[in-house]
PDB file of N, CA and C in Angstrom:
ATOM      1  N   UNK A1467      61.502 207.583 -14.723  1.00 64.00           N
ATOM      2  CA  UNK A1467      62.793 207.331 -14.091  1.00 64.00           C
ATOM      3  C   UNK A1467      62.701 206.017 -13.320  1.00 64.00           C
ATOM      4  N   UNK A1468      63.776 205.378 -13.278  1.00 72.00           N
ATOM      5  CA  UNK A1468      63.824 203.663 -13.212  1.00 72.00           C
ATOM      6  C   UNK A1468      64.372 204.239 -11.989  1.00 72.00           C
ATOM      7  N   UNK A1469      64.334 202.576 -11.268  1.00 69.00           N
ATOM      8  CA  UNK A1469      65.111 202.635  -9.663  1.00 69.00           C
ATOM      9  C   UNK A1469      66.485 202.778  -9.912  1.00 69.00           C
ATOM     10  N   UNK A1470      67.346 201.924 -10.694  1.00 77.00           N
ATOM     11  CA  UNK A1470      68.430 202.071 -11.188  1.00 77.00           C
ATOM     12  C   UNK A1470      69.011 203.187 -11.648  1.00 77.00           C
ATOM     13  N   UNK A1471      68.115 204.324 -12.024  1.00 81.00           N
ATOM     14  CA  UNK A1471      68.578 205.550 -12.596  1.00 81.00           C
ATOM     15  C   UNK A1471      68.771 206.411 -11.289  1.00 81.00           C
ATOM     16  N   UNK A1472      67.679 206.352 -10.424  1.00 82.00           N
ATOM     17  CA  UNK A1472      68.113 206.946  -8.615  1.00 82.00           C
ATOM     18  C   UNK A1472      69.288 206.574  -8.430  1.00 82.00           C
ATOM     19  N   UNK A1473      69.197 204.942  -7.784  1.00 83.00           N
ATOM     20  CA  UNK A1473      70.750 205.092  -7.259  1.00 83.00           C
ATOM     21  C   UNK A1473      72.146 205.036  -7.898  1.00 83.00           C
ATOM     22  N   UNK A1474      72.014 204.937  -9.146  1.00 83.00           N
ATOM     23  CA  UNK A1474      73.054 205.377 -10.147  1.00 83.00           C
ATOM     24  C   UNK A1474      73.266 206.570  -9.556  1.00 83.00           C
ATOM     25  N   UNK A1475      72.156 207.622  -9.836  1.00 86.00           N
ATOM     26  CA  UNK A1475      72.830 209.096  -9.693  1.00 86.00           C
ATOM     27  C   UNK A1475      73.083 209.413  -8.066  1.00 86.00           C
ATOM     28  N   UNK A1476      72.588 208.369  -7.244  1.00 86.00           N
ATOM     29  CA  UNK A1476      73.260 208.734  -5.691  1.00 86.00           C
ATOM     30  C   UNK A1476      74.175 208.250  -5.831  1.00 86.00           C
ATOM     31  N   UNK A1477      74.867 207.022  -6.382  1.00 86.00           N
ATOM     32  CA  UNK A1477      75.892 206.345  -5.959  1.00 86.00           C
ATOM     33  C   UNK A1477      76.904 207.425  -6.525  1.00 86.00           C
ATOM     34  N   UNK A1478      76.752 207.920  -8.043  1.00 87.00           N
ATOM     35  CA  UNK A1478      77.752 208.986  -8.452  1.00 87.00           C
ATOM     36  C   UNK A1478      77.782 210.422  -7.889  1.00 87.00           C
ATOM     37  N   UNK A1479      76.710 210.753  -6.481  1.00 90.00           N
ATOM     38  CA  UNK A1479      76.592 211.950  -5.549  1.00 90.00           C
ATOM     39  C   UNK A1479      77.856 211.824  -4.931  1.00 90.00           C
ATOM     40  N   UNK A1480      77.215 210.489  -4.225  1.00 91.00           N
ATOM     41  CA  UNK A1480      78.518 209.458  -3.013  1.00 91.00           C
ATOM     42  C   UNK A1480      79.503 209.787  -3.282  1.00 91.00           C
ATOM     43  N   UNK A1481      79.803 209.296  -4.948  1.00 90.00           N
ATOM     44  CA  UNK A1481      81.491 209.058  -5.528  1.00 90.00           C
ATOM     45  C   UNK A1481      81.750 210.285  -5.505  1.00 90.00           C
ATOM     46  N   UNK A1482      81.176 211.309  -6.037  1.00 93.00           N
ATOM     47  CA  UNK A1482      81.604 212.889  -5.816  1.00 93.00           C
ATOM     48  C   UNK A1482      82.494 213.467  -4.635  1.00 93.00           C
ATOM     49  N   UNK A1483      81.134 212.796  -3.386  1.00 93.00           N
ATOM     50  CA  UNK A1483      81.496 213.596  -1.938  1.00 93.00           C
ATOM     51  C   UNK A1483      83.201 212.899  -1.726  1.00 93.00           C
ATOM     52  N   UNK A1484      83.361 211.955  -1.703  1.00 92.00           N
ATOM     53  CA  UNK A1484      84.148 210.761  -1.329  1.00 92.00           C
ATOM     54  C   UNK A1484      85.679 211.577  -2.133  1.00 92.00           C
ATOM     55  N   UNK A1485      85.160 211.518  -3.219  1.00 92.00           N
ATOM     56  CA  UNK A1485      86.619 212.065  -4.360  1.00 92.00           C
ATOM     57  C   UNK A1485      86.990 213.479  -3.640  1.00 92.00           C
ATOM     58  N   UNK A1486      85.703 214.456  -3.515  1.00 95.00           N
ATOM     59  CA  UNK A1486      86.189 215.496  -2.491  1.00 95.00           C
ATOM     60  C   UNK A1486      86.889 215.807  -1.286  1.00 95.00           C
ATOM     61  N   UNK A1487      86.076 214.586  -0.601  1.00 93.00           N
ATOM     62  CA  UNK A1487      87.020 214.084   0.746  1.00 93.00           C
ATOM     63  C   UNK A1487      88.092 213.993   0.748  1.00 93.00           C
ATOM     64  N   UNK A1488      88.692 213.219   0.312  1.00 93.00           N
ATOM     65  CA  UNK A1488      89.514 212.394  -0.575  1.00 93.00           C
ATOM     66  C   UNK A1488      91.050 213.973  -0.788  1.00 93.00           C
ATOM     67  N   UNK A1489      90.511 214.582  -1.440  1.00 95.00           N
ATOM     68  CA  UNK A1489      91.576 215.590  -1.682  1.00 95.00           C
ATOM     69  C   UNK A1489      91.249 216.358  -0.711  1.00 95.00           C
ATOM     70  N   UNK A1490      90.640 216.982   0.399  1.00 95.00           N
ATOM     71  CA  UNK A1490      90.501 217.635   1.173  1.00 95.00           C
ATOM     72  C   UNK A1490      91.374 216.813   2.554  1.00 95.00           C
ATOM     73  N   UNK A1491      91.568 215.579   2.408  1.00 94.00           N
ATOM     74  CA  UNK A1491      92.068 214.960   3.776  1.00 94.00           C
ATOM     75  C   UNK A1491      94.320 215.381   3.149  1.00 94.00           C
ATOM     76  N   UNK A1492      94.052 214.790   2.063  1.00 94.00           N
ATOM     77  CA  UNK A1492      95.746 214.978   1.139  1.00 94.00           C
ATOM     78  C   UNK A1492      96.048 216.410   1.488  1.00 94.00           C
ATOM     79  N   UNK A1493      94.840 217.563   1.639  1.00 95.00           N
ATOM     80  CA  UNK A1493      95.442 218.907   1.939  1.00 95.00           C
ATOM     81  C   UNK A1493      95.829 218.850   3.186  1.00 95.00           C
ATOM     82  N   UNK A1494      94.910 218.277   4.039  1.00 94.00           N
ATOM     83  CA  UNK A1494      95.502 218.293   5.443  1.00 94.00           C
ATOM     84  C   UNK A1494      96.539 217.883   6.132  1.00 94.00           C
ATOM     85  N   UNK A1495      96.635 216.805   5.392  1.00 94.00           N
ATOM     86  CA  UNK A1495      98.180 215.711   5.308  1.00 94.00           C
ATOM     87  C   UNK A1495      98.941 216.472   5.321  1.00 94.00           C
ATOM     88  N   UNK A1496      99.312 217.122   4.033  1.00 95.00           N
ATOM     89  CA  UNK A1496     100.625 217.965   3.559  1.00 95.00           C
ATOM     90  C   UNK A1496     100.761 219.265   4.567  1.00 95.00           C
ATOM     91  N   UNK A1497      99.842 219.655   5.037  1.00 95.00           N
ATOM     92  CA  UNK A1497      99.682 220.744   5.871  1.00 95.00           C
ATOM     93  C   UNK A1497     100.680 220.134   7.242  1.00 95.00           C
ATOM     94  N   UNK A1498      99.416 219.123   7.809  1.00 94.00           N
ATOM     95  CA  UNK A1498     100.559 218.674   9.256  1.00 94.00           C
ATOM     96  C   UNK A1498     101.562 218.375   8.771  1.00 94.00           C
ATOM     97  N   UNK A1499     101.960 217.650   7.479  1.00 94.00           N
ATOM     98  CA  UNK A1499     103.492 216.777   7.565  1.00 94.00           C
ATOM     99  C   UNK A1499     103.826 218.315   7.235  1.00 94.00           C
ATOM    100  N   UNK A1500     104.039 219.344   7.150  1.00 95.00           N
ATOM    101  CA  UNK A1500     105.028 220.055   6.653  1.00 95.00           C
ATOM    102  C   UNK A1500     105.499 220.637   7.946  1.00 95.00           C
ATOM    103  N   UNK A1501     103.866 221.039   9.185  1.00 94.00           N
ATOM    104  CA  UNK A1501     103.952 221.872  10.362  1.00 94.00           C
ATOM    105  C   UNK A1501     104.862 221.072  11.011  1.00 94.00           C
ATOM    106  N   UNK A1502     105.037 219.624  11.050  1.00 92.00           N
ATOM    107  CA  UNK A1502     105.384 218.440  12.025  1.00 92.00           C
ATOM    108  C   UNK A1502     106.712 218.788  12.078  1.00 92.00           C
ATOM    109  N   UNK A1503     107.184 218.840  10.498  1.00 93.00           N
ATOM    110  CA  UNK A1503     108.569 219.250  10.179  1.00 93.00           C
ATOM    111  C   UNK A1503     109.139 220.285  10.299  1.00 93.00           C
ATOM    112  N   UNK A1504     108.398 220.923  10.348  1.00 93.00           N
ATOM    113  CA  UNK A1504     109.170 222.415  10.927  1.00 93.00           C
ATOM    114  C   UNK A1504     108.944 222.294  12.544  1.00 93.00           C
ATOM    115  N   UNK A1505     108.214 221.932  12.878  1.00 91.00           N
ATOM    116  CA  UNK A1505     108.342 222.098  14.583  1.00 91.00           C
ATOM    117  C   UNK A1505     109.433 220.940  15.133  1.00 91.00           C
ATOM    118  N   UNK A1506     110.574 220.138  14.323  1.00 90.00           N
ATOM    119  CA  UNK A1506     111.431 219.525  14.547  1.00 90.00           C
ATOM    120  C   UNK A1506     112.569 220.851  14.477  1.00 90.00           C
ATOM    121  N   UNK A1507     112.441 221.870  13.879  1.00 93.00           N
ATOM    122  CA  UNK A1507     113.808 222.973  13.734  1.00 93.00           C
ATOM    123  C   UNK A1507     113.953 223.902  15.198  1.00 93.00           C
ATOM    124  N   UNK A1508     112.656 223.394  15.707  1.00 91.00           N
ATOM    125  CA  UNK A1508     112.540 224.009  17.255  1.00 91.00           C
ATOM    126  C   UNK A1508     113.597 223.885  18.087  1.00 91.00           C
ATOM    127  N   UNK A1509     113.983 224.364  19.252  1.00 93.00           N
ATOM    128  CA  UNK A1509     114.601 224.290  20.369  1.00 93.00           C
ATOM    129  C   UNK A1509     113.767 223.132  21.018  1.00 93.00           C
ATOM    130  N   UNK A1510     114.430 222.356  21.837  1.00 93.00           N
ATOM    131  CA  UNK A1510     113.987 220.888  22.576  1.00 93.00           C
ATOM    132  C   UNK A1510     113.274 221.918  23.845  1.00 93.00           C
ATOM    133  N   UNK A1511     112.018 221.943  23.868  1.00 94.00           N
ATOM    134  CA  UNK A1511     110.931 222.247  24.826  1.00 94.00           C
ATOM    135  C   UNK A1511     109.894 220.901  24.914  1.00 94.00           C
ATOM    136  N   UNK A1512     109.109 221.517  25.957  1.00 96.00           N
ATOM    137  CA  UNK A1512     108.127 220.577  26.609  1.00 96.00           C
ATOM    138  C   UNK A1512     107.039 220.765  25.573  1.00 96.00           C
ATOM    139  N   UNK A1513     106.956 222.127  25.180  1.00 94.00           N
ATOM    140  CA  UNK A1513     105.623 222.041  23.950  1.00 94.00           C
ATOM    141  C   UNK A1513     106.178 221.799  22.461  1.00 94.00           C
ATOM    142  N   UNK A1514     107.387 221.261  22.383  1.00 94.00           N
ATOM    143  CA  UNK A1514     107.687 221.225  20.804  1.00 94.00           C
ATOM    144  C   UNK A1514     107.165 219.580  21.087  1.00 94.00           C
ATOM    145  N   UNK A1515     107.840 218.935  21.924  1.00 94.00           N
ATOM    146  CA  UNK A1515     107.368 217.653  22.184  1.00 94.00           C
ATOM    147  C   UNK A1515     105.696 217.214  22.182  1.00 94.00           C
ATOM    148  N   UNK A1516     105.512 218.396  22.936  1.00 95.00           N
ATOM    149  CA  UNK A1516     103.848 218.240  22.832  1.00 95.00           C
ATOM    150  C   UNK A1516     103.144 218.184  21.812  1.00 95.00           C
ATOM    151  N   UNK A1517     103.415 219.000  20.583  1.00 94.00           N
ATOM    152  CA  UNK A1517     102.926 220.075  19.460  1.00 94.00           C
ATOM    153  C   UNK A1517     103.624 218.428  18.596  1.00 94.00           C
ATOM    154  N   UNK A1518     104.564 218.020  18.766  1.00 94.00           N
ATOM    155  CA  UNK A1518     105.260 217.240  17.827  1.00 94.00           C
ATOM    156  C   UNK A1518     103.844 215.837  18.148  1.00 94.00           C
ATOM    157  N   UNK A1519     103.741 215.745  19.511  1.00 95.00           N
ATOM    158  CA  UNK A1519     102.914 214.504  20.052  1.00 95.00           C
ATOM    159  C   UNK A1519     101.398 214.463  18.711  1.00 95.00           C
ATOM    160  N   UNK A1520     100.691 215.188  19.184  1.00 95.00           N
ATOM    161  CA  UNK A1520     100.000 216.083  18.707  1.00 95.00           C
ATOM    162  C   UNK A1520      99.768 216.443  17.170  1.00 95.00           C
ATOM    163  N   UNK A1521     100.494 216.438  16.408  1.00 94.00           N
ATOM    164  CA  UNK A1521     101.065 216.275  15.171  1.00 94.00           C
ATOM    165  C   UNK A1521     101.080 214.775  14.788  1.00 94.00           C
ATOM    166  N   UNK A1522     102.026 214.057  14.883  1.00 95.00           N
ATOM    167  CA  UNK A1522     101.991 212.394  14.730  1.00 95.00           C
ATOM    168  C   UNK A1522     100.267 211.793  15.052  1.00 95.00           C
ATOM    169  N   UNK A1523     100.178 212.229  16.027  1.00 96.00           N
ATOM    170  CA  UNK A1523      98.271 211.893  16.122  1.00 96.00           C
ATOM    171  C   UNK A1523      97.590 211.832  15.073  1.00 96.00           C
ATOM    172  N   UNK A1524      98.155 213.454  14.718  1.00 94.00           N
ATOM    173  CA  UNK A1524      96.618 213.795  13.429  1.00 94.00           C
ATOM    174  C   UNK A1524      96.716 213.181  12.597  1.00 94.00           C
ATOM    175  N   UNK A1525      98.175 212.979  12.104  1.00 94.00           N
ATOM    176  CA  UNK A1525      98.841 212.300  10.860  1.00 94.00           C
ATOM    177  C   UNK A1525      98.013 211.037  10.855  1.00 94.00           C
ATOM    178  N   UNK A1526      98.463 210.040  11.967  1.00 95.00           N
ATOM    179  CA  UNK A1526      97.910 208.628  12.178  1.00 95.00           C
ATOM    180  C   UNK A1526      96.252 208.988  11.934  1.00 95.00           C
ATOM    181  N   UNK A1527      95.553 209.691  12.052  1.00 95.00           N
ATOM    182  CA  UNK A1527      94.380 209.625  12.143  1.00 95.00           C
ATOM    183  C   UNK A1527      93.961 209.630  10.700  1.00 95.00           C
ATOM    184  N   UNK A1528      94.392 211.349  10.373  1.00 94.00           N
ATOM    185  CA  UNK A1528      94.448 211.357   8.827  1.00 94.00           C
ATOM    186  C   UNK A1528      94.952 209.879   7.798  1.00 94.00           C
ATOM    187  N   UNK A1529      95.574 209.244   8.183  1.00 94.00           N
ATOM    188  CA  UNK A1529      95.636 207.936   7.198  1.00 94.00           C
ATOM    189  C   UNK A1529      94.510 207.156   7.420  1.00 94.00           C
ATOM    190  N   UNK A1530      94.201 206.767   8.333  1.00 95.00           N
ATOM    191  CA  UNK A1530      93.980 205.481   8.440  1.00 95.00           C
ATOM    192  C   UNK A1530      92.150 206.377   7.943  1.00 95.00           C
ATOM    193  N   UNK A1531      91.842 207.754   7.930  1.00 94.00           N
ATOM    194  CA  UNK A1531      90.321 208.579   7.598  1.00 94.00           C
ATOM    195  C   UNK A1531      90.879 208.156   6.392  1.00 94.00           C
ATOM    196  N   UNK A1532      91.863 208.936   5.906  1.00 93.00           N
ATOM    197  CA  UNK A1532      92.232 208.391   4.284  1.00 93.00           C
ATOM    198  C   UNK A1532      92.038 206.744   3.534  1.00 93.00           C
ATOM    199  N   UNK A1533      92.433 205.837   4.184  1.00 94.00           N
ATOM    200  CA  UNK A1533      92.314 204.606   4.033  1.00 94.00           C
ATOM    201  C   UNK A1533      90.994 203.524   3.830  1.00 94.00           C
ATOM    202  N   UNK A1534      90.246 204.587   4.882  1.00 94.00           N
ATOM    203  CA  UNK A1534      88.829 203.810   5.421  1.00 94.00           C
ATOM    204  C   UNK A1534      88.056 204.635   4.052  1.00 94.00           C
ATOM    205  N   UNK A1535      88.193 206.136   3.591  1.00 93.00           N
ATOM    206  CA  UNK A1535      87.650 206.832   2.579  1.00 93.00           C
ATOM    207  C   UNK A1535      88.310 205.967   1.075  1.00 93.00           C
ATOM    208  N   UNK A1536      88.980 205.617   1.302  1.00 92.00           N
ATOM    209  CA  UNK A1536      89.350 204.897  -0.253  1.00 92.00           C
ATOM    210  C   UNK A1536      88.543 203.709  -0.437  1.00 92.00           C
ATOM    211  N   UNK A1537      88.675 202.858   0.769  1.00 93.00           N
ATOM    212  CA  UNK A1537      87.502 201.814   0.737  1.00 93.00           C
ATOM    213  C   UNK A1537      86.618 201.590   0.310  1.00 93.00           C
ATOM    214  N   UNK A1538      85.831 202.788   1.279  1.00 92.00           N
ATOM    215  CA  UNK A1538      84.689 202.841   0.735  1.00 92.00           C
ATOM    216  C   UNK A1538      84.408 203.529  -0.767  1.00 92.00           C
ATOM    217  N   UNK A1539      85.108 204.121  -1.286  1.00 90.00           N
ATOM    218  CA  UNK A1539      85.010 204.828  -2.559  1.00 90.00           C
ATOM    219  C   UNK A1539      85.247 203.393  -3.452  1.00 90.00           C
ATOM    220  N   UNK A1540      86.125 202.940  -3.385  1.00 91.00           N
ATOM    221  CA  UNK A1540      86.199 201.197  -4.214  1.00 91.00           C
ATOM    222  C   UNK A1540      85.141 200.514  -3.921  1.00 91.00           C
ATOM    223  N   UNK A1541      84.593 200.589  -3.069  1.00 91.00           N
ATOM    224  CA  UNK A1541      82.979 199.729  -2.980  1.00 91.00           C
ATOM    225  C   UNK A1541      81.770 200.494  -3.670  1.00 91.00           C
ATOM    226  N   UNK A1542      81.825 201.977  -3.896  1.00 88.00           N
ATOM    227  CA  UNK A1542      81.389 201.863  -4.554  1.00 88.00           C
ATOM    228  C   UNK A1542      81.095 202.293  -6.081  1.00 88.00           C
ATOM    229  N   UNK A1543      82.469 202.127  -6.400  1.00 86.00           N
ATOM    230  CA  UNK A1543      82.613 202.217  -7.640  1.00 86.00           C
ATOM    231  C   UNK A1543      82.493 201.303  -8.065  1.00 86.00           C
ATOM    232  N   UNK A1544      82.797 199.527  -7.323  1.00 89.00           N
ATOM    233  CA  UNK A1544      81.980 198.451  -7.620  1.00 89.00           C
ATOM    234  C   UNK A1544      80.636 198.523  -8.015  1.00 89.00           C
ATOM    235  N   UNK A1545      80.083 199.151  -6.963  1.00 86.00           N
ATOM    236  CA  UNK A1545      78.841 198.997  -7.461  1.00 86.00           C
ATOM    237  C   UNK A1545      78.412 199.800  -8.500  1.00 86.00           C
ATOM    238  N   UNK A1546      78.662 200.277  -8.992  1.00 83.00           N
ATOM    239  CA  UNK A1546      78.541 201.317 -10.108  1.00 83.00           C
ATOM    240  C   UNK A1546      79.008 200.888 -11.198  1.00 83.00           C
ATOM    241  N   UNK A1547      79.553 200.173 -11.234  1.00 85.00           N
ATOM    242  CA  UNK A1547      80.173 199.128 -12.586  1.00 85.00           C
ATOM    243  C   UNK A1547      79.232 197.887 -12.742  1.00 85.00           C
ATOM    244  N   UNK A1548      78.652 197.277 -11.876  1.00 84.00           N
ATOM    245  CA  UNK A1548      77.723 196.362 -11.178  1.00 84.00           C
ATOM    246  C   UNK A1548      76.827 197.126 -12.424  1.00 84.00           C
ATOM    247  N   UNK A1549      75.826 197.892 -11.840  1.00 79.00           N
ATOM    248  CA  UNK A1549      74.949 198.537 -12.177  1.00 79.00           C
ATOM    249  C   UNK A1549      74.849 198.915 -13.692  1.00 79.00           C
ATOM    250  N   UNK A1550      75.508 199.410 -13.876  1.00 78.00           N
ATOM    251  CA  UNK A1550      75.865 199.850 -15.170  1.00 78.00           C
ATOM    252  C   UNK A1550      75.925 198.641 -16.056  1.00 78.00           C
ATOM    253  N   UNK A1551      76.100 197.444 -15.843  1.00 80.00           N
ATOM    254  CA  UNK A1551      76.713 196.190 -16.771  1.00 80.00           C
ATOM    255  C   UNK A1551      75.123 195.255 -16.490  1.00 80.00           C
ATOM    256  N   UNK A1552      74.335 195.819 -15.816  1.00 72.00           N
ATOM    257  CA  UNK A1552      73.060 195.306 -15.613  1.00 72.00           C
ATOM    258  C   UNK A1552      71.822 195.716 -16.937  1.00 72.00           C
TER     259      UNK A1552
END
């Protein structure tokens, strides 16, 4: 087994975990955006505001985890094309 054949098969571990991530963050998404939206059918309270605060957070967080996880999944699927063409 060549060096190239290791991190081939880590880099396609990586790409695995990443693709998993990846749809595990989209579940969470759809989860808050749906809770977010229903806690708008609320009565105007101090905790719908809160719960709503709170909500928009995760969302913002969840993208930008989503964003930074795509990244890195394009880097290294670069390299894996890299590799492969070697």
């Amino acid at each position: 087994i060549s060096m190239n054949d290791i991190e081939l098969n880590a880099i396609k571990i990586l790409t695995d975990n990443l693709i998993q991530k990846r749809q595990m963050i989209m579940s969470l998404f759809a989860l808050l955006v749906s809770g977010t939206i229903g806690l708008m059918f609320l009565h105007n309270t101090l905790l719908k505001f809160i719960l709503l605060t709170i909500g928009f957070y995760y969302i913002f967080v969840l993208i930008l985890n989503y964003s930074s996880n795509e990244e890195e999944l394009i880097k290294l699927l670069q390299k894996l094309e890299r590799i492969k063409n070697d």
